[in-house]
Amino acid sequence: MADSEFFLVKSDMLPEVFVKVMAVKRLLSSGKADSVNEAVQKVG
């Protein structure tokens, strides 16, 4: 895996589920949600 590739992609090109997963992860890492369940409820 030494030659990993990374891509920048506009969020409107991704399926909605990917955008929501990233939003949940952002809430969890920032401390704005205490649990996955809380973050999912906030994201919708």
GROMACS .gro file of C-alpha atoms in nm:
model
   44
    1MET     CA    1   0.000   0.000   0.000
    2ALA     CA    2   0.292   0.234  -0.039
    3ASP     CA    3   0.145   0.374  -0.360
    4SER     CA    4  -0.194   0.490  -0.229
    5GLU     CA    5  -0.394   0.723  -0.448
    6PHE     CA    6  -0.610   1.006  -0.320
    7PHE     CA    7  -0.886   1.186  -0.508
    8LEU     CA    8  -1.060   1.518  -0.449
    9VAL     CA    9  -1.426   1.482  -0.535
   10LYS     CA   10  -1.709   1.737  -0.520
   11SER     CA   11  -1.962   1.625  -0.261
   12ASP     CA   12  -2.251   1.655  -0.507
   13MET     CA   13  -2.088   1.379  -0.714
   14LEU     CA   14  -2.104   1.130  -0.425
   15PRO     CA   15  -2.403   0.924  -0.314
   16GLU     CA   16  -2.593   1.096  -0.033
   17VAL     CA   17  -2.496   0.823   0.214
   18PHE     CA   18  -2.125   0.910   0.181
   19VAL     CA   19  -2.193   1.277   0.253
   20LYS     CA   20  -2.401   1.185   0.558
   21VAL     CA   21  -2.134   0.947   0.691
   22MET     CA   22  -1.875   1.224   0.663
   23ALA     CA   23  -2.109   1.465   0.844
   24VAL     CA   24  -2.158   1.213   1.127
   25LYS     CA   25  -1.782   1.162   1.158
   26ARG     CA   26  -1.732   1.540   1.166
   27LEU     CA   27  -1.987   1.579   1.450
   28LEU     CA   28  -1.824   1.300   1.649
   29SER     CA   29  -1.468   1.428   1.606
   30SER     CA   30  -1.565   1.785   1.694
   31GLY     CA   31  -1.749   1.676   2.009
   32LYS     CA   32  -2.081   1.821   1.889
   33ALA     CA   33  -2.234   1.474   1.931
   34ASP     CA   34  -2.162   1.234   2.215
   35SER     CA   35  -2.261   0.914   2.035
   36VAL     CA   36  -2.307   0.776   1.687
   37ASN     CA   37  -2.681   0.759   1.748
   38GLU     CA   38  -2.696   1.128   1.844
   39ALA     CA   39  -2.487   1.228   1.542
   40VAL     CA   40  -2.706   1.025   1.305
   41GLN     CA   41  -3.020   1.188   1.446
   42LYS     CA   42  -2.868   1.534   1.394
   43VAL     CA   43  -2.762   1.458   1.037
   44GLY     CA   44  -3.094   1.299   0.945
   0.00000   0.00000   0.00000
